[in-house]
mmCIF file of C-alpha atoms in Angstrom:
data_model
loop_
_atom_site.group_PDB
_atom_site.id
_atom_site.type_symbol
_atom_site.label_atom_id
_atom_site.label_comp_id
_atom_site.label_asym_id
_atom_site.label_seq_id
_atom_site.Cartn_x
_atom_site.Cartn_y
_atom_site.Cartn_z
ATOM 1 C CA MET A 11 -70.256 109.128 93.052
ATOM 2 C CA MET A 12 -68.812 108.871 89.529
ATOM 3 C CA ALA A 13 -67.109 105.549 88.818
ATOM 4 C CA LEU A 14 -63.347 105.883 88.592
ATOM 5 C CA PHE A 15 -62.937 102.479 86.929
ATOM 6 C CA ASP A 16 -65.090 100.888 84.208
ATOM 7 C CA ASP A 17 -65.127 97.473 85.877
ATOM 8 C CA VAL A 18 -62.914 95.016 87.749
ATOM 9 C CA ASP A 19 -60.964 94.143 84.591
ATOM 10 C CA ASP A 20 -60.215 97.851 84.108
ATOM 11 C CA VAL A 21 -58.661 97.950 87.596
ATOM 12 C CA VAL A 22 -56.433 94.995 86.707
ATOM 13 C CA ARG A 23 -55.397 96.580 83.396
ATOM 14 C CA ARG A 24 -54.558 99.978 84.841
ATOM 15 C CA PHE A 25 -52.602 98.563 87.764
ATOM 16 C CA ASP A 26 -50.778 96.373 85.250
ATOM 17 C CA THR A 27 -49.644 99.455 83.325
ATOM 18 C CA ASP A 28 -47.900 100.584 86.521
ATOM 19 C CA ASN A 29 -46.308 97.135 86.949
ATOM 20 C CA TYR A 30 -48.500 96.049 89.857
ATOM 21 C CA LEU A 31 -50.108 92.656 89.291
ATOM 22 C CA LEU A 32 -53.494 92.497 91.000
ATOM 23 C CA ASP A 33 -55.489 89.330 91.403
ATOM 24 C CA THR A 34 -59.226 89.469 90.742
ATOM 25 C CA GLY A 35 -60.148 89.605 94.424
ATOM 26 C CA ALA A 36 -57.973 92.626 95.156
ATOM 27 C CA ALA A 37 -59.131 94.340 91.960
ATOM 28 C CA ALA A 38 -62.760 93.825 92.952
ATOM 29 C CA ALA A 39 -62.038 95.327 96.379
ATOM 30 C CA PHE A 40 -60.547 98.467 94.817
ATOM 31 C CA TYR A 41 -63.372 98.720 92.287
ATOM 32 C CA LEU A 42 -66.060 98.518 94.969
ATOM 33 C CA ALA A 43 -64.262 100.907 97.319
ATOM 34 C CA THR A 44 -63.864 103.586 94.656
ATOM 35 C CA THR A 45 -67.330 103.085 93.159
ATOM 36 C CA LEU A 46 -69.248 102.931 96.442
ATOM 37 C CA GLY A 47 -67.119 105.565 98.154
ATOM 38 C CA ARG A 48 -66.203 103.294 101.064
ATOM 39 C CA PRO A 49 -62.878 103.069 102.926
ATOM 40 C CA LEU A 50 -60.932 99.902 102.158
ATOM 41 C CA LEU A 51 -59.062 97.977 104.851
ATOM 42 C CA LEU A 52 -56.214 95.878 103.459
ATOM 43 C CA GLU A 53 -54.754 93.270 105.782
ATOM 44 C CA GLY A 54 -51.960 90.792 105.205
ATOM 45 C CA GLU A 55 -48.529 89.735 106.297
ATOM 46 C CA PRO A 56 -45.772 92.369 106.159
ATOM 47 C CA GLY A 57 -44.250 92.773 102.731
ATOM 48 C CA VAL A 58 -47.104 91.497 100.565
ATOM 49 C CA GLY A 59 -47.629 94.863 98.829
ATOM 50 C CA LYS A 60 -50.451 96.561 100.751
ATOM 51 C CA THR A 61 -48.800 99.980 100.883
ATOM 52 C CA THR A 62 -47.601 99.739 97.294
ATOM 53 C CA ALA A 63 -51.138 98.892 96.178
ATOM 54 C CA ALA A 64 -52.474 102.115 97.724
ATOM 55 C CA LYS A 65 -49.680 104.137 96.128
ATOM 56 C CA THR A 66 -50.381 102.518 92.767
ATOM 57 C CA LEU A 67 -54.068 103.355 93.124
ATOM 58 C CA ALA A 68 -53.182 107.043 93.457
ATOM 59 C CA THR A 69 -50.893 106.822 90.440
ATOM 60 C CA VAL A 70 -53.385 105.146 88.091
ATOM 61 C CA LEU A 71 -56.113 107.597 89.131
ATOM 62 C CA ASP A 72 -53.731 110.546 88.756
ATOM 63 C CA ALA A 73 -54.771 111.558 92.272
ATOM 64 C CA ALA A 74 -52.849 113.211 95.081
ATOM 65 C CA LEU A 75 -51.522 110.726 97.644
ATOM 66 C CA ILE A 76 -51.689 111.820 101.269
ATOM 67 C CA ARG A 77 -50.061 109.375 103.670
ATOM 68 C CA LEU A 78 -50.537 108.998 107.406
ATOM 69 C CA GLN A 79 -47.957 106.634 108.882
ATOM 70 C CA CYS A 80 -49.329 105.238 112.136
ATOM 71 C CA TYR A 81 -47.296 104.564 115.265
ATOM 72 C CA GLU A 82 -47.839 104.108 118.979
ATOM 73 C CA GLY A 83 -48.915 107.366 120.606
ATOM 74 C CA LEU A 84 -50.289 108.982 117.437
ATOM 75 C CA THR A 85 -52.577 111.877 118.458
ATOM 76 C CA VAL A 86 -55.242 114.201 117.062
ATOM 77 C CA SER A 87 -52.718 117.017 116.664
ATOM 78 C CA GLU A 88 -50.561 114.800 114.451
ATOM 79 C CA ALA A 89 -53.259 113.078 112.415
ATOM 80 C CA LEU A 90 -56.327 115.343 112.204
ATOM 81 C CA TYR A 91 -55.525 118.967 112.996
ATOM 82 C CA ASP A 92 -53.515 121.260 115.246
ATOM 83 C CA TRP A 93 -53.284 124.906 116.148
ATOM 84 C CA ASN A 94 -50.436 127.220 115.204
ATOM 85 C CA TYR A 95 -49.518 128.199 118.750
ATOM 86 C CA GLN A 96 -46.590 130.401 117.684
ATOM 87 C CA ARG A 97 -48.844 132.526 115.485
ATOM 88 C CA GLN A 98 -51.429 132.690 118.246
ATOM 89 C CA LEU A 99 -48.785 133.887 120.720
ATOM 90 C CA LEU A 100 -47.509 136.432 118.227
ATOM 91 C CA SER A 101 -51.048 137.738 117.694
ATOM 92 C CA ILE A 102 -51.509 138.099 121.453
ATOM 93 C CA ARG A 103 -48.292 140.112 121.769
ATOM 94 C CA LEU A 104 -49.150 142.336 118.816
ATOM 95 C CA ALA A 105 -52.616 142.957 120.262
ATOM 96 C CA GLU A 106 -51.120 143.838 123.655
ATOM 97 C CA ALA A 107 -48.692 146.266 121.989
ATOM 98 C CA ARG A 108 -51.627 147.979 120.283
ATOM 99 C CA GLY A 109 -53.726 147.974 123.393
ATOM 100 C CA VAL A 110 -56.296 145.667 121.825
ATOM 101 C CA GLY A 111 -57.891 142.808 123.744
ATOM 102 C CA LEU A 112 -58.255 139.357 122.191
ATOM 103 C CA THR A 113 -60.848 136.777 123.125
ATOM 104 C CA GLU A 114 -60.475 133.018 122.838
ATOM 105 C CA ALA A 115 -62.698 133.126 119.752
ATOM 106 C CA ASP A 116 -60.232 135.484 118.093
ATOM 107 C CA LEU A 117 -57.426 132.966 118.509
ATOM 108 C CA PHE A 118 -59.208 129.812 117.429
ATOM 109 C CA THR A 119 -60.109 130.628 113.843
ATOM 110 C CA GLU A 120 -59.214 129.021 110.523
ATOM 111 C CA GLU A 121 -56.326 131.476 110.263
ATOM 112 C CA PHE A 122 -54.553 129.554 113.021
ATOM 113 C CA LEU A 123 -55.711 126.066 112.048
ATOM 114 C CA VAL A 124 -53.049 123.610 110.866
ATOM 115 C CA ASP A 125 -54.271 120.840 108.578
ATOM 116 C CA ARG A 126 -52.856 117.433 109.355
ATOM 117 C CA PRO A 127 -53.311 114.558 106.836
ATOM 118 C CA ILE A 128 -56.951 113.726 107.592
ATOM 119 C CA LEU A 129 -58.254 117.304 107.696
ATOM 120 C CA ARG A 130 -56.101 118.060 104.645
ATOM 121 C CA CYS A 131 -58.068 115.385 102.782
ATOM 122 C CA VAL A 132 -61.408 116.757 103.933
ATOM 123 C CA ARG A 133 -60.470 120.292 102.865
ATOM 124 C CA TYR A 134 -58.777 119.198 99.631
ATOM 125 C CA ARG A 135 -59.982 121.211 96.645
ATOM 126 C CA GLY A 136 -58.130 119.600 93.739
ATOM 127 C CA PRO A 137 -59.748 118.413 90.504
ATOM 128 C CA ALA A 138 -60.053 114.827 91.785
ATOM 129 C CA PRO A 139 -60.424 113.351 95.271
ATOM 130 C CA PRO A 140 -57.128 112.468 96.945
ATOM 131 C CA VAL A 141 -56.104 108.997 98.042
ATOM 132 C CA LEU A 142 -55.515 108.867 101.792
ATOM 133 C CA LEU A 143 -53.251 106.036 102.906
ATOM 134 C CA ILE A 144 -53.589 105.306 106.630
ATOM 135 C CA ASP A 145 -50.626 102.980 106.832
ATOM 136 C CA GLU A 146 -50.226 100.287 109.500
ATOM 137 C CA ILE A 147 -53.263 101.286 111.546
ATOM 138 C CA ASP A 148 -52.526 98.351 113.862
ATOM 139 C CA ARG A 149 -49.416 100.186 115.115
ATOM 140 C CA ALA A 150 -51.530 103.016 116.556
ATOM 141 C CA ASP A 151 -53.234 102.846 119.952
ATOM 142 C CA ASP A 152 -56.792 101.590 120.366
ATOM 143 C CA GLU A 153 -57.899 105.131 121.245
ATOM 144 C CA PHE A 154 -56.739 106.440 117.876
ATOM 145 C CA GLU A 155 -59.215 104.226 116.082
ATOM 146 C CA ALA A 156 -62.055 106.054 117.846
ATOM 147 C CA LEU A 157 -60.750 109.346 116.443
ATOM 148 C CA LEU A 158 -61.144 107.962 112.923
ATOM 149 C CA LEU A 159 -64.744 106.793 113.163
ATOM 150 C CA GLU A 160 -66.416 110.102 112.267
ATOM 151 C CA PHE A 161 -64.112 110.596 109.305
ATOM 152 C CA LEU A 162 -64.426 107.032 108.006
ATOM 153 C CA GLY A 163 -68.191 107.027 108.310
ATOM 154 C CA GLU A 164 -69.048 110.521 107.088
ATOM 155 C CA ALA A 165 -65.916 112.046 105.500
ATOM 156 C CA THR A 166 -66.088 114.848 108.060
ATOM 157 C CA VAL A 167 -63.858 116.223 110.789
ATOM 158 C CA THR A 168 -65.234 118.160 113.740
ATOM 159 C CA VAL A 169 -63.083 120.885 115.273
ATOM 160 C CA PRO A 170 -64.866 121.884 118.514
ATOM 161 C CA GLU A 171 -63.863 125.549 118.202
ATOM 162 C CA LEU A 172 -64.979 125.870 114.566
ATOM 163 C CA GLY A 173 -67.565 123.210 113.818
ATOM 164 C CA THR A 174 -67.650 120.366 111.321
ATOM 165 C CA PHE A 175 -65.735 120.338 108.052
ATOM 166 C CA VAL A 176 -67.359 118.270 105.299
ATOM 167 C CA ALA A 177 -65.385 116.915 102.341
ATOM 168 C CA GLU A 178 -66.439 118.446 99.025
ATOM 169 C CA ARG A 179 -65.272 115.233 97.355
ATOM 170 C CA PRO A 180 -64.888 112.364 99.833
ATOM 171 C CA PRO A 181 -61.311 111.081 99.669
ATOM 172 C CA ILE A 182 -60.484 107.538 98.674
ATOM 173 C CA VAL A 183 -59.299 105.963 101.914
ATOM 174 C CA VAL A 184 -57.075 102.875 102.116
ATOM 175 C CA LEU A 185 -56.068 101.526 105.522
ATOM 176 C CA THR A 186 -53.406 98.851 105.891
ATOM 177 C CA SER A 187 -52.804 96.478 108.788
ATOM 178 C CA ASN A 188 -50.244 93.759 109.480
ATOM 179 C CA ARG A 189 -52.531 92.280 112.172
ATOM 180 C CA SER A 190 -50.082 92.944 114.991
ATOM 181 C CA ARG A 191 -53.253 93.505 117.050
ATOM 182 C CA ASP A 192 -56.996 93.167 116.495
ATOM 183 C CA LEU A 193 -58.825 96.218 115.207
ATOM 184 C CA HIS A 194 -62.120 97.318 116.744
ATOM 185 C CA ASP A 195 -65.375 96.138 115.183
ATOM 186 C CA ALA A 196 -66.561 99.751 114.834
ATOM 187 C CA LEU A 197 -63.673 100.526 112.494
ATOM 188 C CA ARG A 198 -64.123 97.317 110.510
ATOM 189 C CA ARG A 199 -67.848 98.020 110.016
ATOM 190 C CA ARG A 200 -67.030 101.295 108.309
ATOM 191 C CA CYS A 201 -64.691 99.679 105.796
ATOM 192 C CA LEU A 202 -64.743 97.227 102.964
ATOM 193 C CA TYR A 203 -62.187 94.503 103.552
ATOM 194 C CA HIS A 204 -59.640 92.485 101.628
ATOM 195 C CA TRP A 205 -56.899 90.118 102.776
ATOM 196 C CA ILE A 206 -53.755 90.192 100.608
ATOM 197 C CA ASP A 207 -52.006 86.847 100.782
ATOM 198 C CA TYR A 208 -48.569 85.855 99.600
ATOM 199 C CA PRO A 209 -48.673 85.393 95.812
ATOM 200 C CA ASP A 210 -48.758 81.880 94.427
ATOM 201 C CA PRO A 211 -45.502 80.686 92.809
ATOM 202 C CA ALA A 212 -46.517 81.545 89.243
ATOM 203 C CA ARG A 213 -47.614 85.066 90.171
ATOM 204 C CA ALA A 214 -44.506 85.571 92.319
ATOM 205 C CA VAL A 215 -42.388 84.770 89.263
ATOM 206 C CA GLN A 216 -44.331 87.326 87.197
ATOM 207 C CA ILE A 217 -43.915 90.021 89.847
ATOM 208 C CA VAL A 218 -40.179 89.502 90.207
ATOM 209 C CA ARG A 219 -39.606 89.263 86.463
ATOM 210 C CA ARG A 220 -41.108 92.719 86.063
ATOM 211 C CA THR A 221 -39.252 94.341 88.950
ATOM 212 C CA VAL A 222 -35.845 92.666 88.451
ATOM 213 C CA PRO A 223 -35.464 92.426 84.665
ATOM 214 C CA GLY A 224 -31.735 91.672 84.980
ATOM 215 C CA ALA A 225 -32.316 88.345 86.744
ATOM 216 C CA THR A 226 -32.249 85.091 84.794
ATOM 217 C CA ASP A 227 -35.362 82.941 84.495
ATOM 218 C CA ALA A 228 -33.686 80.127 86.420
ATOM 219 C CA LEU A 229 -32.729 82.452 89.264
ATOM 220 C CA ILE A 230 -36.231 83.913 89.510
ATOM 221 C CA GLU A 231 -37.964 80.542 89.430
ATOM 222 C CA HIS A 232 -35.670 78.850 91.943
ATOM 223 C CA ALA A 233 -35.425 81.848 94.275
ATOM 224 C CA THR A 234 -39.188 82.410 94.459
ATOM 225 C CA ARG A 235 -39.681 78.702 95.098
ATOM 226 C CA PHE A 236 -37.141 78.824 97.937
ATOM 227 C CA VAL A 237 -38.853 81.863 99.499
ATOM 228 C CA GLY A 238 -42.126 79.942 99.501
ATOM 229 C CA ARG A 239 -40.377 77.102 101.300
ATOM 230 C CA ALA A 240 -38.715 79.520 103.752
ATOM 231 C CA ARG A 241 -42.093 80.875 104.817
ATOM 232 C CA GLY A 242 -42.888 77.439 106.193
ATOM 233 C CA LEU A 243 -39.886 77.591 108.541
ATOM 234 C CA ASP A 244 -40.083 78.772 112.134
ATOM 235 C CA LEU A 245 -38.987 82.350 111.403
ATOM 236 C CA ASP A 246 -39.428 85.533 113.418
ATOM 237 C CA LYS A 247 -40.040 87.516 110.223
ATOM 238 C CA PRO A 248 -41.074 85.382 107.235
ATOM 239 C CA PRO A 249 -39.928 87.004 103.964
ATOM 240 C CA GLY A 250 -42.566 88.854 101.991
ATOM 241 C CA VAL A 251 -42.693 89.971 98.372
ATOM 242 C CA ALA A 252 -40.506 92.985 99.155
ATOM 243 C CA GLU A 253 -37.769 90.798 100.640
ATOM 244 C CA THR A 254 -38.017 88.411 97.692
ATOM 245 C CA ILE A 255 -37.476 91.250 95.247
ATOM 246 C CA ASP A 256 -34.591 92.672 97.307
ATOM 247 C CA TRP A 257 -32.922 89.274 97.495
ATOM 248 C CA ILE A 258 -33.178 88.500 93.802
ATOM 249 C CA ALA A 259 -32.056 92.033 92.920
ATOM 250 C CA ALA A 260 -29.027 91.544 95.172
ATOM 251 C CA LEU A 261 -28.251 88.204 93.527
ATOM 252 C CA ALA A 262 -28.543 89.738 90.064
ATOM 253 C CA THR A 263 -26.227 92.567 91.140
ATOM 254 C CA LEU A 264 -23.690 89.937 92.191
ATOM 255 C CA HIS A 265 -24.065 88.386 88.695
ATOM 256 C CA VAL A 266 -25.529 85.206 90.174
ATOM 257 C CA ALA A 267 -27.374 83.310 87.437
ATOM 258 C CA ASP A 268 -28.781 80.562 89.671
ATOM 259 C CA LEU A 269 -28.779 79.546 93.317
ATOM 260 C CA THR A 270 -26.185 76.845 92.719
ATOM 261 C CA ALA A 271 -23.526 79.552 92.275
ATOM 262 C CA PRO A 272 -21.151 79.802 95.305
ATOM 263 C CA ALA A 273 -21.810 83.553 95.628
ATOM 264 C CA ALA A 274 -25.544 83.016 96.074
ATOM 265 C CA ILE A 275 -25.297 82.456 99.824
ATOM 266 C CA THR A 276 -23.652 85.848 100.381
ATOM 267 C CA ALA A 277 -26.887 87.755 99.686
ATOM 268 C CA LEU A 278 -29.079 86.129 102.364
ATOM 269 C CA SER A 279 -28.948 89.322 104.431
ATOM 270 C CA ALA A 280 -31.553 90.723 102.038
ATOM 271 C CA LEU A 281 -33.905 87.863 102.888
ATOM 272 C CA ALA A 282 -33.415 87.123 106.602
ATOM 273 C CA LYS A 283 -33.535 90.101 108.949
ATOM 274 C CA THR A 284 -32.686 88.648 112.388
ATOM 275 C CA PRO A 285 -29.705 86.536 113.568
ATOM 276 C CA ASP A 286 -31.911 83.528 114.349
ATOM 277 C CA ASP A 287 -33.704 83.781 111.008
ATOM 278 C CA ARG A 288 -30.404 84.092 109.193
ATOM 279 C CA ALA A 289 -29.119 80.860 110.717
ATOM 280 C CA THR A 290 -32.345 79.005 109.931
ATOM 281 C CA VAL A 291 -32.605 80.332 106.383
ATOM 282 C CA ARG A 292 -28.915 79.673 105.733
ATOM 283 C CA GLY A 293 -29.295 76.010 106.700
ATOM 284 C CA ALA A 294 -32.391 75.601 104.534
ATOM 285 C CA PHE A 295 -30.688 77.375 101.651
ATOM 286 C CA VAL A 296 -27.676 75.050 101.720
ATOM 287 C CA GLU A 297 -29.993 72.026 101.499
ATOM 288 C CA TYR A 298 -32.025 73.627 98.702
ATOM 289 C CA ALA A 299 -28.947 74.551 96.663
ATOM 290 C CA GLN A 300 -27.708 70.977 97.014
ATOM 291 C CA GLU A 301 -31.046 69.693 95.723
ATOM 292 C CA LEU A 302 -30.779 71.972 92.708
ATOM 293 C CA GLY A 303 -27.226 70.855 92.065
ATOM 294 C CA THR A 304 -28.114 67.174 92.090
ATOM 295 C CA GLY A 305 -31.471 67.552 90.386
#
């Protein structure tokens, strides 16, 4: 397989051009996955940028992005392939009107096959392999993981009525998981793995400064520091990078230059997403703002 990146530093540079700051560990994971042709499983807390990383990968490679959003009850007909039953029924009626008999083999051909995201990747014929994002695999049922094993291991999909489809260019596969449940060992064995953690304070400041250019340096520094403190509270949904960006963007929109401003507390709805969390975060914020004011 031809290397899509020169080295790990090249991954960092190209992601940087799309305003995504990768650390060396994540860059190495993407480099190895694309060079070795292995699926990559990204795990981490919600909101740390797993999905955005996969989207950025497609952008920097100028590749098609095909996304499969997982959920409870996801089936083969929604993820791998389906049959166009309306066209099959129409063909049966037309054949009956002409006095022609149809066999089951006549109805289950590629003419009636509907490509869902995974088969679409296998049958993709573009100039470069697509990036397949299997998002939040932990939301799907255990049984769905078993449906993925052939594809993840061999880049193939078997349709019993037609045989096995083999990818001309194996797609680049990125799976994400928030660890709401444990994934099976068989799936993990087929993937390379990387854990995306919350960014350290300095990197968090860099990320926000790029995505919210209208925010002041003081606001960015103090707000990112407070979010780091808030993650240590007993919260139902600790704020991730996405919530941090939303909160600081909201504060900047309200023309808040620092957290000591009276209007700063009005934007906490962008940071805390449940009533209990809002009360806890509000109390911590009041204390933090007082510290800033007396510091």
